[in-house]
Short mmCIF file of C-alpha atoms and ligand atoms in Angstrom, two decimals:
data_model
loop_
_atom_site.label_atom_id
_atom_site.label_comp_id
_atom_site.label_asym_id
_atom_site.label_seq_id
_atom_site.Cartn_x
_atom_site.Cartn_y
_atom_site.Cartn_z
CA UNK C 14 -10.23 -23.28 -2.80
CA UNK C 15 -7.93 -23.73 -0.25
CA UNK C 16 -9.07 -23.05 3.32
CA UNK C 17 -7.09 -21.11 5.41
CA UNK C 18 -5.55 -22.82 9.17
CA UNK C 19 -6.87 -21.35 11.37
CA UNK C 20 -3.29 -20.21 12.91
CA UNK C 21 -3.20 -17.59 10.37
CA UNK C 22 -2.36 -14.12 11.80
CA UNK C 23 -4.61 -11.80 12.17
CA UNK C 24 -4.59 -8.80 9.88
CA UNK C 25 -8.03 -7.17 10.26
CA UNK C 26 -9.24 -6.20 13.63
CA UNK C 27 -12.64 -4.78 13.71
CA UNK C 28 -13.80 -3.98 17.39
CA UNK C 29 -17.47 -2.73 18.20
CA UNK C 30 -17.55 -0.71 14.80
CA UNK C 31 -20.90 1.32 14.95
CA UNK C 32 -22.07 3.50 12.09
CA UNK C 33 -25.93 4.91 12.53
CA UNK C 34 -27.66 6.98 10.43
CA UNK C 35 -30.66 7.09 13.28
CA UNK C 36 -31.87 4.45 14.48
CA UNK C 37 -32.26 1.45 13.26
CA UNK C 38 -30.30 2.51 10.21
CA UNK C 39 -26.53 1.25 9.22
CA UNK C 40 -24.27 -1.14 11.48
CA UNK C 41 -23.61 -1.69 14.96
CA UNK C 42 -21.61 -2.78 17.67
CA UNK C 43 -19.44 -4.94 14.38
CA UNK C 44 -16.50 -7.02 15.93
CA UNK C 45 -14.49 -9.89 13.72
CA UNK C 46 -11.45 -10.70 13.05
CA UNK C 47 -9.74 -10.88 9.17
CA UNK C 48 -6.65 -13.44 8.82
CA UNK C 49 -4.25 -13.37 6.25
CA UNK C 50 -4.93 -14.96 3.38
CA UNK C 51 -8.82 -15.45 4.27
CA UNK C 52 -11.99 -14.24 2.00
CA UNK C 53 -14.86 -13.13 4.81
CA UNK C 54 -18.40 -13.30 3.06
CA UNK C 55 -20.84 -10.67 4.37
CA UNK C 56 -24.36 -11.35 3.73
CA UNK C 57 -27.78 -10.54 4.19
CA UNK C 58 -30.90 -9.10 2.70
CA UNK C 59 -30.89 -5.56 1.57
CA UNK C 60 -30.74 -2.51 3.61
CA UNK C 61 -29.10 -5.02 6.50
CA UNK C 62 -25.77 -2.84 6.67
CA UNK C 63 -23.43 -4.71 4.38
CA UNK C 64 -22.49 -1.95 2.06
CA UNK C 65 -22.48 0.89 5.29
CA UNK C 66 -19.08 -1.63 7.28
CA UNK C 67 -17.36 -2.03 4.04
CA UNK C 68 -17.42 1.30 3.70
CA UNK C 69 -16.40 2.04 7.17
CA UNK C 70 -13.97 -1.05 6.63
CA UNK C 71 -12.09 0.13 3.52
CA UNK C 72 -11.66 3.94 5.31
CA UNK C 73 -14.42 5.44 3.64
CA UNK C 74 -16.43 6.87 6.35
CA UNK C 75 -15.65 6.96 10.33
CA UNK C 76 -17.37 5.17 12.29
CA UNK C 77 -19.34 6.68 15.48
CA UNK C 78 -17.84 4.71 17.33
CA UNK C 79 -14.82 1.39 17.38
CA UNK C 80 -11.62 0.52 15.66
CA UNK C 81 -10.80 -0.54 12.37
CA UNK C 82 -6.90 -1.66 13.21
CA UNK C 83 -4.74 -3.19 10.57
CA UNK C 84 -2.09 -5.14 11.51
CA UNK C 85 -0.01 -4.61 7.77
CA UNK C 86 3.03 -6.84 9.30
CA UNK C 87 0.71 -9.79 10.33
CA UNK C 88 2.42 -12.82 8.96
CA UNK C 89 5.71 -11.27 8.59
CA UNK C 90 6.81 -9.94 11.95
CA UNK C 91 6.46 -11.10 15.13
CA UNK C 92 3.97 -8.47 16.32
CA UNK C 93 3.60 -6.00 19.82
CA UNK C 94 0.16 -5.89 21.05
CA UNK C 95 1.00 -2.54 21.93
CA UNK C 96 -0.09 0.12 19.35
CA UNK C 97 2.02 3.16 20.68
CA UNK C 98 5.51 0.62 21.23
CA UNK C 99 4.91 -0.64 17.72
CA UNK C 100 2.72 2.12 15.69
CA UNK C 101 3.61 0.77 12.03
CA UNK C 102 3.01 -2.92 12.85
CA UNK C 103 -0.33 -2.10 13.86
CA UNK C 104 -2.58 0.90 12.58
CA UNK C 105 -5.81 2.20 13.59
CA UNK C 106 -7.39 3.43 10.75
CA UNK C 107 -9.40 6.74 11.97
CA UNK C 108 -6.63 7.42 14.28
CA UNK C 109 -3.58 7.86 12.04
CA UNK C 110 -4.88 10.92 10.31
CA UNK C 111 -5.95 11.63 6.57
CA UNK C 112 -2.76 11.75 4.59
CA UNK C 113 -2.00 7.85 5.72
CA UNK C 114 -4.56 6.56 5.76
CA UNK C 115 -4.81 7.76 1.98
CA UNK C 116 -1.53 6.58 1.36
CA UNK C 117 -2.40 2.91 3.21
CA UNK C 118 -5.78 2.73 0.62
CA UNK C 119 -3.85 3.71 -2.24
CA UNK C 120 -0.38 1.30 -1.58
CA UNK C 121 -1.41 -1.53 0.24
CA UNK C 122 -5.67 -1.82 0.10
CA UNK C 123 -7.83 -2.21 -2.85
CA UNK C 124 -11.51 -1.51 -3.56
CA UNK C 125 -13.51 -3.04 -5.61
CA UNK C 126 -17.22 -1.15 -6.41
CA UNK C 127 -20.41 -2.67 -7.41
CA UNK C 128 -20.97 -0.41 -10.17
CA UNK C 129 -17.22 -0.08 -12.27
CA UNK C 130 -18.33 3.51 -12.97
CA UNK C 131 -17.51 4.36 -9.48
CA UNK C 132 -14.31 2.41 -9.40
CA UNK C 133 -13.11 3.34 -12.88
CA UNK C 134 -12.38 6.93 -14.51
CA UNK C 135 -14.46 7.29 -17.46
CA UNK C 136 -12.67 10.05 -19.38
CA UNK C 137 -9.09 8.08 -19.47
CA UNK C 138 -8.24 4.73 -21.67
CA UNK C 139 -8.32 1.25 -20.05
CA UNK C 140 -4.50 1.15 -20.06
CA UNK C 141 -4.75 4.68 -17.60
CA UNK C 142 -7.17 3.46 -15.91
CA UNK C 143 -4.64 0.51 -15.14
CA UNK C 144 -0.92 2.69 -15.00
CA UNK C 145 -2.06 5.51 -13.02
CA UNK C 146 -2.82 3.18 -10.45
CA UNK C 147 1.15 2.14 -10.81
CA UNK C 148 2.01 5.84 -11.27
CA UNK C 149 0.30 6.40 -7.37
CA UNK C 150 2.72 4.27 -6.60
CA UNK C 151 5.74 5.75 -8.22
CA UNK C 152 6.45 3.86 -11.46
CA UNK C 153 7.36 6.26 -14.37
CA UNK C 154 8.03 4.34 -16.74
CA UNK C 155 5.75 4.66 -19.85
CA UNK C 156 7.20 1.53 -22.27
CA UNK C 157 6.90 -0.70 -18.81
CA UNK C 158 3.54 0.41 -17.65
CA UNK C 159 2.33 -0.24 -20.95
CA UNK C 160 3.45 -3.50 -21.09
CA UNK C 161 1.71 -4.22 -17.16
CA UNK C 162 -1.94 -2.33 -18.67
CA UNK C 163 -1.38 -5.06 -21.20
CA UNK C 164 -0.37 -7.59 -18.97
CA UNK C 165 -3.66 -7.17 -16.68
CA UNK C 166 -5.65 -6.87 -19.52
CA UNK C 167 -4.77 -10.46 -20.69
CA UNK C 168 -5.00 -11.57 -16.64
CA UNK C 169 -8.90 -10.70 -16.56
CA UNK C 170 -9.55 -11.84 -20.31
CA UNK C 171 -9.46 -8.28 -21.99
CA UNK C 172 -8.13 -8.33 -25.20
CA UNK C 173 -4.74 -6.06 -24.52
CA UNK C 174 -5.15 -4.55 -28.29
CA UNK C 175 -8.14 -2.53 -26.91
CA UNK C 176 -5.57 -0.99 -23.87
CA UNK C 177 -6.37 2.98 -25.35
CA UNK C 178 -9.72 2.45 -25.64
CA UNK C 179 -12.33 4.35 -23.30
CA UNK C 180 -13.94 2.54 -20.31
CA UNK C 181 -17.27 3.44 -21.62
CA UNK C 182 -17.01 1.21 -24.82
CA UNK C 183 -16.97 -1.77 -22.79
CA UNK C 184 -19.81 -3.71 -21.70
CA UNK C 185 -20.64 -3.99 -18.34
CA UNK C 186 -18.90 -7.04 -17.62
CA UNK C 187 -15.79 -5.83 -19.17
CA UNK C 188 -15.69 -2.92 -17.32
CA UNK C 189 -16.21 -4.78 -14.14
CA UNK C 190 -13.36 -7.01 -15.13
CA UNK C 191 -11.04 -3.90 -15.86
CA UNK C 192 -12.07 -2.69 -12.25
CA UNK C 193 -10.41 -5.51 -11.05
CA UNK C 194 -7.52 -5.05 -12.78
CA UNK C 195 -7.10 -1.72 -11.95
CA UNK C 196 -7.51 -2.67 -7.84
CA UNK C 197 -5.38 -5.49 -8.17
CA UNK C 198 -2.54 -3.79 -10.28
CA UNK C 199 -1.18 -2.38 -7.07
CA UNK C 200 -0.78 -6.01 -5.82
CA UNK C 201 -3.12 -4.90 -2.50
CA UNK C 202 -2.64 -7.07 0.37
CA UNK C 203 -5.73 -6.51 1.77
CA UNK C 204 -9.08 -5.98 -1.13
CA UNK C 205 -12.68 -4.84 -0.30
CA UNK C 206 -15.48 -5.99 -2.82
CA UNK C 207 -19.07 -4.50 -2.91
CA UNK C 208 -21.46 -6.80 -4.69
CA UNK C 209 -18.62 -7.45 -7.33
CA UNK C 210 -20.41 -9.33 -9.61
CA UNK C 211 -24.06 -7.46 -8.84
CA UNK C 212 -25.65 -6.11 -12.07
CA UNK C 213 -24.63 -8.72 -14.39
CA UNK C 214 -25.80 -11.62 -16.46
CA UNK C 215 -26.12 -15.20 -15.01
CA UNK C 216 -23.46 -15.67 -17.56
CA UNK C 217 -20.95 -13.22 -17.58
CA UNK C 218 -21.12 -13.23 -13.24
CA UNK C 219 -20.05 -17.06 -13.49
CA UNK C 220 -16.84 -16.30 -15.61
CA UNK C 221 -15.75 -13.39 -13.36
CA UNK C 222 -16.61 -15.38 -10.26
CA UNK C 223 -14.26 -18.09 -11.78
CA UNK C 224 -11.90 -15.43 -12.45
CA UNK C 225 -11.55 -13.86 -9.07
CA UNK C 226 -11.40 -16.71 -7.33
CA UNK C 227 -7.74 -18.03 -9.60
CA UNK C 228 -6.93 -14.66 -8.55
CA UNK C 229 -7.69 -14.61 -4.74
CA UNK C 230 -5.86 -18.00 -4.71
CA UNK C 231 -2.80 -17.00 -7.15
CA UNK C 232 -2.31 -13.23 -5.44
CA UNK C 233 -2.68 -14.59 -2.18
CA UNK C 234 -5.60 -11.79 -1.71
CA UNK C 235 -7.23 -11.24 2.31
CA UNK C 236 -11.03 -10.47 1.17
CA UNK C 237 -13.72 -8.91 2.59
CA UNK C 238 -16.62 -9.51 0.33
CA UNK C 239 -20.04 -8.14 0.57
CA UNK C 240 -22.86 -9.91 -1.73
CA UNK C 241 -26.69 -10.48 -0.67
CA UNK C 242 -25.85 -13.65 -3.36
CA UNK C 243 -25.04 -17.13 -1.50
CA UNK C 244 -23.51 -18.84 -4.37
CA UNK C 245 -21.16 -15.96 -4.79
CA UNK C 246 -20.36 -16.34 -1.43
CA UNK C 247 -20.36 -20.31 -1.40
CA UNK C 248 -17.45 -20.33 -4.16
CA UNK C 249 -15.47 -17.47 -2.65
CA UNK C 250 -15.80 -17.39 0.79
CA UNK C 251 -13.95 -18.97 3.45
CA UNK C 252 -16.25 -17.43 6.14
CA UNK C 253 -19.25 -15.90 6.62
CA UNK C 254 -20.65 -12.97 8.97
CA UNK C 255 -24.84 -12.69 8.36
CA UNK C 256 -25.90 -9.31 8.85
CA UNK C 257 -29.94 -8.24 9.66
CA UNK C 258 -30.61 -4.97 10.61
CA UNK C 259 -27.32 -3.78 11.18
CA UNK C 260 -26.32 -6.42 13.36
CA UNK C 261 -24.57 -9.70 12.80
CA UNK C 262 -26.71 -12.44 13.61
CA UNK C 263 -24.28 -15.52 12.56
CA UNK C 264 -20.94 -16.59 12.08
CA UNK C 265 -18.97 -19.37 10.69
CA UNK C 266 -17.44 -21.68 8.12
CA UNK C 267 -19.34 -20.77 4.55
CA UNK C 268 -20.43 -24.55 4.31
CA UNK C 269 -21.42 -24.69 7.93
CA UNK C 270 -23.29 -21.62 8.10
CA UNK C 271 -25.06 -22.35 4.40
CA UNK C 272 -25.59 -26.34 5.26
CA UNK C 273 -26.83 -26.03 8.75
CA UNK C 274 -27.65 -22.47 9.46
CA UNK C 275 -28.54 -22.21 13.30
CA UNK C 276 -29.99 -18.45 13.51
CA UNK C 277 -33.59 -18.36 12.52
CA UNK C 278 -32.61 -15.66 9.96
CA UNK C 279 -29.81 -17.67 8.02
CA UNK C 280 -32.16 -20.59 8.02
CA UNK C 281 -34.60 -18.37 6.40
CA UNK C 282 -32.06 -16.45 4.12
CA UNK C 283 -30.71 -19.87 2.96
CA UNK C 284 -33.93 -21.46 2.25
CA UNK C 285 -35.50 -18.79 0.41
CA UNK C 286 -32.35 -19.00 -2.06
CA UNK C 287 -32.99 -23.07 -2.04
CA UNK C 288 -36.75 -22.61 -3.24
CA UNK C 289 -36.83 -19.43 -5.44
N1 ATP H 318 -25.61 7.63 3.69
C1 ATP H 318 -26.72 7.18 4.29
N2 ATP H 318 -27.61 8.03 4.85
C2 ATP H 318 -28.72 7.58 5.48
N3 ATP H 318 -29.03 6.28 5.62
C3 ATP H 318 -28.19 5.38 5.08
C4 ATP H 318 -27.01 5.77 4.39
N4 ATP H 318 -26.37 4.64 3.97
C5 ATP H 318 -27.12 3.61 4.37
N5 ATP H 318 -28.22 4.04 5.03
C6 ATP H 318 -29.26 3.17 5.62
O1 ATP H 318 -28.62 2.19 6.43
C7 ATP H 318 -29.23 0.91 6.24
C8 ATP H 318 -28.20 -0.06 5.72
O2 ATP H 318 -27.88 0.28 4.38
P1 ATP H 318 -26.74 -0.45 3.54
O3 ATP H 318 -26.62 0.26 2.24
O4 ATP H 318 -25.51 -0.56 4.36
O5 ATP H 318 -27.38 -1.90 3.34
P2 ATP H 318 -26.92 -3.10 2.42
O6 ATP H 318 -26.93 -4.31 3.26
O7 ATP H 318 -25.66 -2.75 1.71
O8 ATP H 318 -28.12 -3.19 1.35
P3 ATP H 318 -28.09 -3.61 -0.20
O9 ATP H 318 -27.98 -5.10 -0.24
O10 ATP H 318 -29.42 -3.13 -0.71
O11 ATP H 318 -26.94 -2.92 -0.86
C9 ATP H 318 -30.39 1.14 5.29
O12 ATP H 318 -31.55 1.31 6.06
C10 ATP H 318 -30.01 2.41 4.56
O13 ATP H 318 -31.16 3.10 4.14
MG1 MG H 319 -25.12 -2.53 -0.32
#
């Protein structure tokens, strides 16, 4: 995959993000920076406060404290440091109120969930599931949002004949696959993945790890990506973060961090994945 330079804008700006649920439990005092075009691996062993940022991250829960701010022009405009000169340029996500910051996860973020269930609607076909997503955005058109359900559906290797089938009749790894579709429908600048390829077989993970990554690369996709799995994160991931106990202990380059770890932690994290 190509690597990003590193004069890529920034788009993400996470300063001292904390989220506790007492102590010792979620993430604190979080600060990185998200370019364009980059995929950010988060890792660590369970219960280390992956899953607790993204959420925070992708405007699911406030934090206690800290700043999410996204800078949606990065790339495009020459930007104002200034939040209040230049308040669309840059946004602060718990500070521009409910109604955008819905609109901003629905038009221009995407979220993918570990489990589909939570990420797709059960009750409606797959080709809903995909056109509603266009309909949030104002398309109308039935013939033409067909024709996109179908579209996607041939883009993650669904056959598009099955587009008014339910959700439900689809194996897991299907369903996963039309989660993706769905998120990336929208054409999201910006996409948040939970453990995307958690739950599945050995098998079916490889060919939608293959998959996302033509995608990331084709679509241009900015990435933060949560997995506890270092080969997931080793073919998607530009650059890692290593979290332990809420905290990040480590960052870098994926192969730098997973080659020649330097924390303690990683060195342990890595090697236990080397000798199973
Ligand atoms: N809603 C919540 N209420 C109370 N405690 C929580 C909540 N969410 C997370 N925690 C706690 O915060 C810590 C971090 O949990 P989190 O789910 O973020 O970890 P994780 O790295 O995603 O783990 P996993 O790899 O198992 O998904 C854990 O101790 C967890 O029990
Ligand atoms: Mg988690």
């Amino acid at each position: 995959m190509k690597k990003p330079r590193l004069t890529r804008p920034v788009l993400l700006d996470v300063r001292d993000i904390t989220r506790l649920y007492g102590p010792a439990k979620g993430c604190e005092a979080i600060d990185f920076q998200l370019h364009a075009g980059e995929v950010l691996g988060i890792v660590g062993e369970s219960g280390s406060g992956k899953s607790t940022l993204l959420r925070v991250l992708a405007g699911l829960e406030a934090p206690d404290s800290g700043n999410v701010i996204y800078r949606r022009h990065a790339g495009q405009t020459v930007l104002d440091e200034d939040l209040s000169e230049n308040a669309d340029a840059a946004l602060d996500l718990y500070a521009i109120g409910e109604a955008r910051r819905r609109a901003l996860l629905r038009l221009e973020w995407g979220l993918v969930h570990q489990n589909p269930r939570d990420g797709l609607r059960m009750g409606v076909s797959a080709g809903a599931n995909i056109g509603e997503q266009l309909m949030a955005q104002g398309q109308r058109h039935y013939g033409q949002l067909r024709a996109t359900g179908q579209e996607w559906m041939r883009q993650v290797e669904l056959d598009p004949s099955r587009i008014d089938d339910a959700p439900r009749t689809f194996s897991g790894g299907m369903q996963q696959r039309l989660q993706i579709a769905r998120t990336l429908v929208t054409q999201p600048r910006l996409v948040f993945m939970d453990e995307p390829t958690g739950g599945l077989d050995v098998s079916v993970q490889a060919r939608l790890l293959d998959m996302l990554r033509t995608l990331v690369r084709q679509l241009g996709l900015s990435v933060v990506l949560v997995t506890h799995d270092l080969a997931v994160a080793r073919l998607l991931a530009h650059r890692l973060m290593v979290m332990r106990r809420g905290q990040v202990v480590e960052t870098g380059l994926t192969d730098q961090i997973l080659d020649d770890p330097q924390h303690e932690y990683t060195q342990l994290l890595v090697s236990s994945v080397l000798t199973p």
